[in-house]
Short mmCIF file of C-alpha atoms in Angstrom, two decimals:
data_model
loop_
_atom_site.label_atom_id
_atom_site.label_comp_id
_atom_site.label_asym_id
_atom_site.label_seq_id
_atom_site.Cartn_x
_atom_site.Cartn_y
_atom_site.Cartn_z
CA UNK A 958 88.00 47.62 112.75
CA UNK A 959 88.07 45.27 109.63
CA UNK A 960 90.47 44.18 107.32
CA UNK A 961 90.63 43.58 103.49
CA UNK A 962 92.51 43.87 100.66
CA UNK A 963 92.29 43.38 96.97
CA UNK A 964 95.01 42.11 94.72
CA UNK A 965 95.14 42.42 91.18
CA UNK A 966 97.34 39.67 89.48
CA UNK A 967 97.80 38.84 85.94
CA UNK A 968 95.55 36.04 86.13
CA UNK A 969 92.91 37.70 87.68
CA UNK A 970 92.14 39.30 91.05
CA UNK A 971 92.03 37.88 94.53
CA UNK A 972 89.92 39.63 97.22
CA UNK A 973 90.67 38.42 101.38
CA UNK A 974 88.64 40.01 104.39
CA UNK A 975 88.13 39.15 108.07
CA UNK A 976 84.95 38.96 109.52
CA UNK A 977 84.91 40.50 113.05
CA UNK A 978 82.84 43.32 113.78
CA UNK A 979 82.56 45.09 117.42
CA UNK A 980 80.70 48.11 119.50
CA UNK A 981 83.34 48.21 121.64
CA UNK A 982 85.58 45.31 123.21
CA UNK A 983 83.03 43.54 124.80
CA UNK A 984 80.90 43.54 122.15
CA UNK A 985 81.99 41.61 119.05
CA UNK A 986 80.84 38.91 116.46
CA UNK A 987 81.14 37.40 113.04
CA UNK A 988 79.93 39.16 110.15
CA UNK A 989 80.60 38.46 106.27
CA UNK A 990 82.22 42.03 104.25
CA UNK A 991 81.99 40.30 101.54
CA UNK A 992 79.55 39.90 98.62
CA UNK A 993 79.53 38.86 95.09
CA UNK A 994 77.08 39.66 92.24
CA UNK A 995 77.48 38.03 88.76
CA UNK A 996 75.70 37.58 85.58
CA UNK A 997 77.58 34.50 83.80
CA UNK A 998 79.30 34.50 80.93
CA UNK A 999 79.03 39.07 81.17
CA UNK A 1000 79.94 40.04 84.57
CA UNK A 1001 81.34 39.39 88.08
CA UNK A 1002 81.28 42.20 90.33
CA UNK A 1003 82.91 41.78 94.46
CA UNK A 1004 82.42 44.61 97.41
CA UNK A 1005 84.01 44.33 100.26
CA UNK A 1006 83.69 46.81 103.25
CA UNK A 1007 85.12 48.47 106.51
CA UNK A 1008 83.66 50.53 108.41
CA UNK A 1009 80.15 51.38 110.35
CA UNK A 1010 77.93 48.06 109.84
CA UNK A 1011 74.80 49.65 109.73
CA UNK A 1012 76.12 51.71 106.90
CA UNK A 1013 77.65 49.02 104.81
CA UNK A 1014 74.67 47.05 105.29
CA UNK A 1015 72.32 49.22 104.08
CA UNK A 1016 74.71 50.06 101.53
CA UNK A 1017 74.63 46.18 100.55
CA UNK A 1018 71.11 46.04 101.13
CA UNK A 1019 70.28 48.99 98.51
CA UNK A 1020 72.42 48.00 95.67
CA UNK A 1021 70.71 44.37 96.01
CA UNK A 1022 67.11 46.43 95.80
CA UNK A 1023 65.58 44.86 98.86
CA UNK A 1024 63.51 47.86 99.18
CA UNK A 1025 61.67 46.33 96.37
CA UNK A 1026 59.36 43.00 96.53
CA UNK A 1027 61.69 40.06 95.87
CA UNK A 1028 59.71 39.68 92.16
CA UNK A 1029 60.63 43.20 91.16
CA UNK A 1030 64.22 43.40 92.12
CA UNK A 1031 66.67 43.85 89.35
CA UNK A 1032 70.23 45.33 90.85
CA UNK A 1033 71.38 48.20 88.89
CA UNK A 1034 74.76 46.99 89.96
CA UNK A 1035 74.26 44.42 87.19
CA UNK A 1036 72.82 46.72 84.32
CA UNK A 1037 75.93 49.17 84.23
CA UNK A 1038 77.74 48.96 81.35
CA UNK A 1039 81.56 48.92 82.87
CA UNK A 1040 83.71 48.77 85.95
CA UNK A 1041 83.79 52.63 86.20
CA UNK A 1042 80.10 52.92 86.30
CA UNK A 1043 79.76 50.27 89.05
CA UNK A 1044 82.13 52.39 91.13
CA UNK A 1045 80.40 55.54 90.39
CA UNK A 1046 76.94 53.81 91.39
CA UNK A 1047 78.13 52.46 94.37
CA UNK A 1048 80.11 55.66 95.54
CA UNK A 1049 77.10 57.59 95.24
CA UNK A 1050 74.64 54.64 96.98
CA UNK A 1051 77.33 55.06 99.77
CA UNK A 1052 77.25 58.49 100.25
CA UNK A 1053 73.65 58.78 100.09
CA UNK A 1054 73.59 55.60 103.49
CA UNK A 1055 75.98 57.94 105.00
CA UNK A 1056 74.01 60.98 105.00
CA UNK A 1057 70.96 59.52 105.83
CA UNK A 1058 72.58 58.50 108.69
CA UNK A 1059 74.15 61.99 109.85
CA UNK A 1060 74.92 64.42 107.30
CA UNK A 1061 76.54 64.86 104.38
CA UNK A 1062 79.23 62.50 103.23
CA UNK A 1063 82.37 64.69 103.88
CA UNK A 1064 80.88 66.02 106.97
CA UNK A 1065 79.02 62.74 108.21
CA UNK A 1066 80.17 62.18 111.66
CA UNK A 1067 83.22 59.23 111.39
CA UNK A 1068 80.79 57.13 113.25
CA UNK A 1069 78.72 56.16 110.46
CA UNK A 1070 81.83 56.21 108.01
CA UNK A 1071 82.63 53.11 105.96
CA UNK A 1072 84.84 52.59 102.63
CA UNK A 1073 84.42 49.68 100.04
CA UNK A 1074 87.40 47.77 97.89
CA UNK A 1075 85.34 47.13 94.67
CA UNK A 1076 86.49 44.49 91.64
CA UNK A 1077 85.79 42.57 89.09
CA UNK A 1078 85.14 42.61 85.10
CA UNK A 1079 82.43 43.44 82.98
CA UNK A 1080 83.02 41.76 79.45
CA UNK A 1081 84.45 43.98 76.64
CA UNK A 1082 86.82 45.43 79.96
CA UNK A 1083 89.79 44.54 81.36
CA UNK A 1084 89.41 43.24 85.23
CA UNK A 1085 89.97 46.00 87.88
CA UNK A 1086 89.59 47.24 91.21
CA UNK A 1087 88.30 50.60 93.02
CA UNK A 1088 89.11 51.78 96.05
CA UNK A 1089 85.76 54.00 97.07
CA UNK A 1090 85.92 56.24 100.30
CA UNK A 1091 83.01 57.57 102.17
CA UNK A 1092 82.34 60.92 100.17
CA UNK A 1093 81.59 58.86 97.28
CA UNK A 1094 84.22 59.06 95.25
CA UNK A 1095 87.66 56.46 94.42
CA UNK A 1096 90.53 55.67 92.85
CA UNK A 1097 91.47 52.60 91.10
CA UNK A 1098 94.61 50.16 90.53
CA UNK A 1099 97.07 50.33 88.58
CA UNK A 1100 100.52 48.91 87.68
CA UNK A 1101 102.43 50.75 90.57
CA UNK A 1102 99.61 50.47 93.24
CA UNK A 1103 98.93 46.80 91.89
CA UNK A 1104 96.45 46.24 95.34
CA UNK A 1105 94.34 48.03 98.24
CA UNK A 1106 93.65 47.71 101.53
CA UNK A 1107 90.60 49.22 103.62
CA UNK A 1108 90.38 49.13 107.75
CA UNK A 1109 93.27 48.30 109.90
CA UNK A 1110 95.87 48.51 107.00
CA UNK A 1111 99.43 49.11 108.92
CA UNK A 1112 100.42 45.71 110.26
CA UNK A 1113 100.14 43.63 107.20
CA UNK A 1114 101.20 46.07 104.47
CA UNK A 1115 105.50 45.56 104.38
CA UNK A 1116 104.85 42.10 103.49
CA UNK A 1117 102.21 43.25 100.62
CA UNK A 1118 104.81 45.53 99.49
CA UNK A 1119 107.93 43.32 99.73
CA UNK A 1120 106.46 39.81 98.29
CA UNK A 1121 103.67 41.39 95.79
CA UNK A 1122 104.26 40.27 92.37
CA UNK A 1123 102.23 40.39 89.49
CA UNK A 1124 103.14 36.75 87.89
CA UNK A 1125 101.82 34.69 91.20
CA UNK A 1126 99.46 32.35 91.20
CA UNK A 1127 96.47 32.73 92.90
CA UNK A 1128 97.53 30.05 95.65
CA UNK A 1129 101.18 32.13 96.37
CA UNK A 1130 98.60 34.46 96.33
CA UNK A 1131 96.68 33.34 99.33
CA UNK A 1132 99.69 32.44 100.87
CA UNK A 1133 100.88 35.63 100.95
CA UNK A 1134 97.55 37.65 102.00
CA UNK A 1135 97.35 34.89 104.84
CA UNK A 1136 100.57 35.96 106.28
CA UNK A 1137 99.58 39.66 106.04
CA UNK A 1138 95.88 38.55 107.87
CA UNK A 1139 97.77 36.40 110.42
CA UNK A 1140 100.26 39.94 111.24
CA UNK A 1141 97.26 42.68 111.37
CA UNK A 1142 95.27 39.40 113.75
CA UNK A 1143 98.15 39.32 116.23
CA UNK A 1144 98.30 42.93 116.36
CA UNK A 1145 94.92 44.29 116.15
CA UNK A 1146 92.35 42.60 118.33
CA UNK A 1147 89.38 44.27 116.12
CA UNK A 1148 90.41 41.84 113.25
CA UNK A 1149 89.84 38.08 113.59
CA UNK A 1150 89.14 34.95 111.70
CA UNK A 1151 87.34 33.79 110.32
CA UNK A 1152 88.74 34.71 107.21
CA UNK A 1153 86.65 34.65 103.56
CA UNK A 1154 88.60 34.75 100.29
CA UNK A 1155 87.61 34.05 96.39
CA UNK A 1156 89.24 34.65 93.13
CA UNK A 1157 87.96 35.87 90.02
CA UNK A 1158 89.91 34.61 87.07
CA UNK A 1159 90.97 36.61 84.29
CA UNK A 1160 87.74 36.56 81.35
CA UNK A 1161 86.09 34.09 83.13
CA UNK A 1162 83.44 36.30 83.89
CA UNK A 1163 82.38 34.24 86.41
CA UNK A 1164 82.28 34.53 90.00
CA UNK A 1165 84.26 31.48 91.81
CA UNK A 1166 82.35 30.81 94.99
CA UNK A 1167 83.81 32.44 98.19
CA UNK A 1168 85.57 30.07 100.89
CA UNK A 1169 86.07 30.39 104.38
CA UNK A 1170 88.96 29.56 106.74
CA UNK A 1171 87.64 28.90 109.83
CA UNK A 1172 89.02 29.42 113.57
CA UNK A 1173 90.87 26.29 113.79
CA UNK A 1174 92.02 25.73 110.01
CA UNK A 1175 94.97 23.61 109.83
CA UNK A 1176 96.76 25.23 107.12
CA UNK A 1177 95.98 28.72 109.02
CA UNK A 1178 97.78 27.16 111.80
CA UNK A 1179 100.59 25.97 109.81
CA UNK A 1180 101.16 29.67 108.20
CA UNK A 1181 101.39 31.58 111.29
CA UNK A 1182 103.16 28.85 113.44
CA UNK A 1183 105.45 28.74 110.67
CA UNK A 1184 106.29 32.39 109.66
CA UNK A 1185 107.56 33.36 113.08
CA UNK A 1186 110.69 30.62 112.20
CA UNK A 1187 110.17 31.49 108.46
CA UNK A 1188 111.13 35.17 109.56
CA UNK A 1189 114.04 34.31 112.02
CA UNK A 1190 115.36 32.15 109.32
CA UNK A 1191 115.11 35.25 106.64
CA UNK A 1192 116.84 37.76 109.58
CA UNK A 1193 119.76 35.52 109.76
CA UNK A 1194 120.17 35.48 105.59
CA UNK A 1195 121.09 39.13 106.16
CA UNK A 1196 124.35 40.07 106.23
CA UNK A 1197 125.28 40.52 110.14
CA UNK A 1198 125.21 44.17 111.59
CA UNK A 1199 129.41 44.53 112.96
CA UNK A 1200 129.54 46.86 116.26
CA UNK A 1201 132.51 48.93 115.80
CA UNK B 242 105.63 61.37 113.05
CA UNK B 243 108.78 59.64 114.25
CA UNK B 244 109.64 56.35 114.65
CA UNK B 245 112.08 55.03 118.33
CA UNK B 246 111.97 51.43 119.63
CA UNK B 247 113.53 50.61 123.22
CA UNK B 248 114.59 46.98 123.65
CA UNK B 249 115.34 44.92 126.30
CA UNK B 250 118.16 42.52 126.29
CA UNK B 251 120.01 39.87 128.81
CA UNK B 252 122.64 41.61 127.54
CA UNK B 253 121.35 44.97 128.30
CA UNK B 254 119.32 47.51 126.43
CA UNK B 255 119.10 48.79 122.57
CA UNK B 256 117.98 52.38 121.49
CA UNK B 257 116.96 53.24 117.98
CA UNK B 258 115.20 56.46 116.62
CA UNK B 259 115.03 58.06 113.33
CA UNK B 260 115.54 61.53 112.92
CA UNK B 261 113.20 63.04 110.91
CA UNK B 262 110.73 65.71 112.20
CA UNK B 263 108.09 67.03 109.76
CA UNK B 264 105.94 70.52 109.96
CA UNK B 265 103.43 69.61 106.82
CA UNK B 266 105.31 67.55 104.07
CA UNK B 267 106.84 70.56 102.74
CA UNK B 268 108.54 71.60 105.31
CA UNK B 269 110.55 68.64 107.05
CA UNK B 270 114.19 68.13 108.35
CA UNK B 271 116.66 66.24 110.52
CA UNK B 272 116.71 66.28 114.35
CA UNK B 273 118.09 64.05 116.47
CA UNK B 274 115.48 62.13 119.22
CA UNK B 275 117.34 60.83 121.58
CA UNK B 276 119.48 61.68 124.25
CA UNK B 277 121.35 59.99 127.51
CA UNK B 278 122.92 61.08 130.48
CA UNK B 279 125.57 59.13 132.55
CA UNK B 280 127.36 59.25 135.39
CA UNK B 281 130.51 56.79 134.32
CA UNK B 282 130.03 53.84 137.24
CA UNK B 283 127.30 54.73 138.92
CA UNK B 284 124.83 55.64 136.11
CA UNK B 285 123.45 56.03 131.82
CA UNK B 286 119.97 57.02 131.11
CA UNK B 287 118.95 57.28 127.42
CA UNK B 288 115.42 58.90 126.45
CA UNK B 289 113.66 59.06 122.96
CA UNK B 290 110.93 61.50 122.30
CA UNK B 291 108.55 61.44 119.94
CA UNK B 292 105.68 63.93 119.46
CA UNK B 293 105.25 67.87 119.13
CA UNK B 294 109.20 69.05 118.76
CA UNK B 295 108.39 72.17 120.80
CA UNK B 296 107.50 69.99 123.61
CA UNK B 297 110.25 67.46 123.37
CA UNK B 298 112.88 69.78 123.30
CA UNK B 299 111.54 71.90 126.20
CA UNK B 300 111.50 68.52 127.69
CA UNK B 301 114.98 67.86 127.64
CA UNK B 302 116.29 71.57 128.24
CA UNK B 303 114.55 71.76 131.53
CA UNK B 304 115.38 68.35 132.31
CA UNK B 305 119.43 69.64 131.92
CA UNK B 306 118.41 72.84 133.77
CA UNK B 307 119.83 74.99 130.54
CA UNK B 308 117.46 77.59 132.17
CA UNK B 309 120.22 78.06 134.74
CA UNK B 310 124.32 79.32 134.23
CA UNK B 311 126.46 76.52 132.63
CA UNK B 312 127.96 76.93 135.77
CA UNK B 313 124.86 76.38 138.05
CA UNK B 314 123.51 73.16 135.95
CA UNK B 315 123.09 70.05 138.06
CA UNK B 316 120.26 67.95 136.47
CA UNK B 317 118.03 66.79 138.74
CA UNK B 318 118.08 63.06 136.80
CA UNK B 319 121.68 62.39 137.72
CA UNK B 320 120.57 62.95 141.37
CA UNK B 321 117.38 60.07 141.67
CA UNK B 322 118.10 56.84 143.54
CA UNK B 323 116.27 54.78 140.97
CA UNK B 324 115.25 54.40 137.63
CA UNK B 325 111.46 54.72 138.70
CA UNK B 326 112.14 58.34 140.19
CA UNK B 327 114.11 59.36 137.04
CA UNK B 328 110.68 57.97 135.12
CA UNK B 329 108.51 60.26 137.58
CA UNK B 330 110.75 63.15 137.03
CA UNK B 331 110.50 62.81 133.39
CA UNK B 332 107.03 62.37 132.94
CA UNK B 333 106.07 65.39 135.40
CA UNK B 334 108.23 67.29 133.69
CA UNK B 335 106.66 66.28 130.40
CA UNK B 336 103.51 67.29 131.88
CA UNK B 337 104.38 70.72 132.52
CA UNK B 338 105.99 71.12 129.37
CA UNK B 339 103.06 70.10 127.68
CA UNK B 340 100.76 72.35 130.18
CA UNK B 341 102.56 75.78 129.71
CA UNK B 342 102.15 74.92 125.48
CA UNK B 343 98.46 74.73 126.13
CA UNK B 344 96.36 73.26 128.84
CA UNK B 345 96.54 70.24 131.17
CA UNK B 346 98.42 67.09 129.91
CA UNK B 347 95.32 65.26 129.78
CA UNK B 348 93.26 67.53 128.09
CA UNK B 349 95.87 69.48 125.58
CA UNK B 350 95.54 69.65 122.18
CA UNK B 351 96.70 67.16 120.71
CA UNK B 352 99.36 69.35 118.85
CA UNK B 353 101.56 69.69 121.72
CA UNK B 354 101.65 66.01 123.13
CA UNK B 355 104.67 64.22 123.18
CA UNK B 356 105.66 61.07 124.13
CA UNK B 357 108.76 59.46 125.38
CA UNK B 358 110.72 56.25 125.72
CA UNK B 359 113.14 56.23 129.09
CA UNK B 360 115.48 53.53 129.79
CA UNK B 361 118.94 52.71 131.43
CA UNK B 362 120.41 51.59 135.01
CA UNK B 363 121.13 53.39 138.13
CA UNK B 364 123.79 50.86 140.63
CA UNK B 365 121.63 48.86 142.78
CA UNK B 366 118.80 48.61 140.23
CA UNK B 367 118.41 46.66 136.81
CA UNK B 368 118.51 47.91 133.41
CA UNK B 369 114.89 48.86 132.57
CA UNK B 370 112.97 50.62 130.31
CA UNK B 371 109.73 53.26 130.57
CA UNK B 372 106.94 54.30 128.56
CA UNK B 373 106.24 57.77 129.32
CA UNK B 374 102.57 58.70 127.97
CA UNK B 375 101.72 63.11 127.84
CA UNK B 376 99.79 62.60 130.69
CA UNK B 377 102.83 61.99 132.60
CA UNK B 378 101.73 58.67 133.74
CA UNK B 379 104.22 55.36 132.74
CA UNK B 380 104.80 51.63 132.11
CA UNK B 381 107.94 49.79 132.81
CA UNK B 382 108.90 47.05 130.40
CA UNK B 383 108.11 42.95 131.56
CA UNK B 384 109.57 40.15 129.97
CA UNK B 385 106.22 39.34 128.38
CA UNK B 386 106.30 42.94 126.67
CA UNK B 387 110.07 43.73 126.26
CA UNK B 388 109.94 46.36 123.83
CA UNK B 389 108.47 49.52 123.38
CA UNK B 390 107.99 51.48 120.59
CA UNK B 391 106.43 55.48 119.85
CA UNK B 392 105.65 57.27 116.96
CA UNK B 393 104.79 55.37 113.58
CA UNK B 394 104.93 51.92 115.31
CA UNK B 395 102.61 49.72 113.75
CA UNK B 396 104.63 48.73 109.77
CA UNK B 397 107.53 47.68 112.15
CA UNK B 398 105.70 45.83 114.67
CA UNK B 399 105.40 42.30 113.68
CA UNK B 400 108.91 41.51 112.38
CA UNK B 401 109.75 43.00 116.39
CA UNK B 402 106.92 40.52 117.50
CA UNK B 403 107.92 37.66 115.51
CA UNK B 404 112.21 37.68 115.71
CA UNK B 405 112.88 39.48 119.17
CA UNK B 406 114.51 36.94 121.34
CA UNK B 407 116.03 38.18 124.96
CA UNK B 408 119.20 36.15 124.25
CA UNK B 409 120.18 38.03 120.70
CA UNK B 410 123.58 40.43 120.68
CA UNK B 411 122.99 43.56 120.48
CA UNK B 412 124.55 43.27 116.89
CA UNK B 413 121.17 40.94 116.03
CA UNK B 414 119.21 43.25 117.44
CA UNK B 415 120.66 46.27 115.47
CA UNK B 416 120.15 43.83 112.61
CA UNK B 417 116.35 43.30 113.33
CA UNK B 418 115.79 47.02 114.03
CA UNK B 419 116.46 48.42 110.76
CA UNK B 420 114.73 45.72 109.06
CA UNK B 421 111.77 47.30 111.30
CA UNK B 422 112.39 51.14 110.59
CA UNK B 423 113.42 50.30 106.69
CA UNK B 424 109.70 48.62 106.89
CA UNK B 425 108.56 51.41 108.29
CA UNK B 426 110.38 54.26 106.01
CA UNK B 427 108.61 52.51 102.98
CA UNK B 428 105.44 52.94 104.55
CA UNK B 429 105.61 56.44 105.96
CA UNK B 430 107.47 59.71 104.50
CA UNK B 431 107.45 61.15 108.24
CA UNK B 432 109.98 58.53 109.26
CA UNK B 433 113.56 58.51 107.77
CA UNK B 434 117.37 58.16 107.65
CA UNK B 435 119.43 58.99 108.88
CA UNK B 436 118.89 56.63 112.01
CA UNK B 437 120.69 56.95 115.87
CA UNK B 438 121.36 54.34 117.67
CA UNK B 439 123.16 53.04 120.51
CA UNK B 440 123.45 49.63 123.47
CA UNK B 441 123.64 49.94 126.83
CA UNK B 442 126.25 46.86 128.65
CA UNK B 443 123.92 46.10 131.47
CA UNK B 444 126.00 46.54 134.40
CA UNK B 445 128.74 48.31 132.56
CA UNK B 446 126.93 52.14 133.77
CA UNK B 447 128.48 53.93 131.31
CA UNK B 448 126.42 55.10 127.93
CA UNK B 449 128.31 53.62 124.82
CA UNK B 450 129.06 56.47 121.85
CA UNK B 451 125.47 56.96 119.86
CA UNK B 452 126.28 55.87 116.31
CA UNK B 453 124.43 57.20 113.18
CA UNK B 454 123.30 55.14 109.89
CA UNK B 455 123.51 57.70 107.27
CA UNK B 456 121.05 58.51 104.37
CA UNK B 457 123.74 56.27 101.79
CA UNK B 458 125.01 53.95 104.30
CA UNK B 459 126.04 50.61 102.64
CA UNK B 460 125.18 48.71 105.68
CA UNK B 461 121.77 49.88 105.47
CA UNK B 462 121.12 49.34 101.85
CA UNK B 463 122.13 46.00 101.76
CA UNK B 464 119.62 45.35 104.39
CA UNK B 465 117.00 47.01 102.65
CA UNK B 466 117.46 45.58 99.62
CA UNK B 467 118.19 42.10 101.02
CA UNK B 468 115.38 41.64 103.30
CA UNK B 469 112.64 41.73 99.61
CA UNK B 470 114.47 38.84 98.37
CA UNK B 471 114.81 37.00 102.03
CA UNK B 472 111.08 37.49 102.84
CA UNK B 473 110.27 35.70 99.61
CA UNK B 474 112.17 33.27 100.57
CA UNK B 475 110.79 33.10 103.22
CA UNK B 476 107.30 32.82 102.13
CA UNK B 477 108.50 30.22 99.60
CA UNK B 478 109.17 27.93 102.55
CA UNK B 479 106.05 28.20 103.96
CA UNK B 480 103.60 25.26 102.87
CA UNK B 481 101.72 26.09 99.87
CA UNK B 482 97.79 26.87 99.69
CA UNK B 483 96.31 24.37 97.62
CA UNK B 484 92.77 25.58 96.33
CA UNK B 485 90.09 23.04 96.40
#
């Protein structure tokens, strides 16, 4: 499977995804959902994706023109004048992969299925994030749904919902999502490090370069060695359950 | 859906379930999943069912023979020497159920599967625990998996993975599994209050009264709204991410 989510804060947004792909159990690897277009000083625009790999790389693959010599290419992702537009563009570039593949979007085969968290900010727009399924069309954040989450979604949501709050930094921010990460990992074997991040602050309009926490990170480590006793701790703040 | 967790104790065992069962979201209401049997001294066997309601509650009205006279009743799962034929009895039984609804077990639509969580002790054996799948087949609990859950399991999973501990009282464990259903109701409509529970006093062989948390229970609540504010604590406590 895949997992990602995308956070919108006041200062900005924060966008986290995993990198393991697999056909099957015993056939897996490492494989970056996540890609960043800007034009400083105008734009920053992020995708990330879940789903069929063939389809979200052609889907990357076609909004970055590579059909085109390298001297001709000029991404329409970067010539659309706001956020909406970008979603509508890349929607409609991912139902088009889709149904090349097998059909028509809505009736493509969930084989070659995929779904995209898109964010970022466009200047003369406020920052924002989509949330585009595989028929082309999305929804985007707001106030009550402050944050989405595409592939294996279940494990690491309570926490998202509990500990979400719009004033965090972008650090209590990657605490949090790393906690969320390190509950879908020990759950969901399709999910694995490493795990890529970045943050896009608030009118910078410019895209902070993406990091990666590797395999055997130390602060990883720390974070899911320490949530276990972190959670115990929480459990026995509660007020004790009385048997009549 | 439906949520039930079975838990294994040294002290014994721990039954949860909520009650809601849903046709469509308009058209939902309160049943109760789960259901035990004892013989005071020499046997208690507890069973929570999750799946196609139909199915489960053919289940457990041939499994107490309520196609015979009150009179003429003698369920056959008060009469196996061990806790493995009571599992074998159950899930053949589910079979058939699920057989006469529409097809084999294995093959049936998916709209009439079911399955089931069995657990208790017959004298002579050990408290255990089964997890009966629609094709009739089982697993028995181990110390390195000793908890199982059907239904909606996946929101309530790692708080069970992270806190369970074989030497908590069954009042902690109570404790622990409504912070895992209240998890879970937030997540999904097709779980919800009110919730049954009840322990089973390993070598006491005698089922303890099933208790109910209702819809406005205070107990509950405070959990509910207690465990936001003790996860971020929690979190808090964890070491902070320090972007480079």
């Amino acid at each position: 499977m895949t997992y990602c989510v995308g956070l919108k804060l006041n200062d900005g947004l924060v966008f986290m995804s995993d990198t393991r792909t697999n056909a099957g159990l015993d056939n897996f690897s490492v494989t970056k959902k996540m890609f960043t277009w800007s034009v400083p000083g105008e734009r920053a625009i992020t995708i990330m994706t879940a789903g069929n790999l063939a389809t979200t790389q052609a889907l990357v693959s076609v909004l970055e023109e590579r059909s085109k010599a390298p001297s001709d290419r000029n991404p329409t992702i970067l010539e659309q004048p706001t956020m909406f537009q970008v979603a509508r563009l890349v929607g409609s570039t991912l139902k088009e992969v889709i149904a090349e593949s097998g059909g028509d979007g809505q009736d493509a085969s969930s084989a070659f299925r995929a779904s995209v968290i898109l964010g970022g900010q466009i200047k003369g727009g406020a920052p924002t994030l989509f949330l585009i399924y595989p028929e082309g069309n999305f929804i985007e954040v707001t106030d009550d749904a402050p944050f989405f989450q595409i592939g294996e979604t279940k494990y690491g949501k309570p926490i998202l919902v509990r500990a979400y709050d719009p004033d965090m930094s972008f650090d209590d921010a990657i605490r949090l999502l790393l906690v969320s990460f390190d509950s879908t990992i020990k759950a969901n074997l399709s999910v694995g490090l490493p795990i890529d991040f970045h943050t896009y602050k608030l009118d910078s309009f410019e895209a902070s370069e993406q990091s990666r926490i590797e395999v055997d990170d130390p602060y990883f480590l720390s974070i899911s060695e320490g949530w276990g006793e972190a959670l115990r701790a929480a459990l026995g703040h509660l007020p004790r359950f009385r048997s009549k």
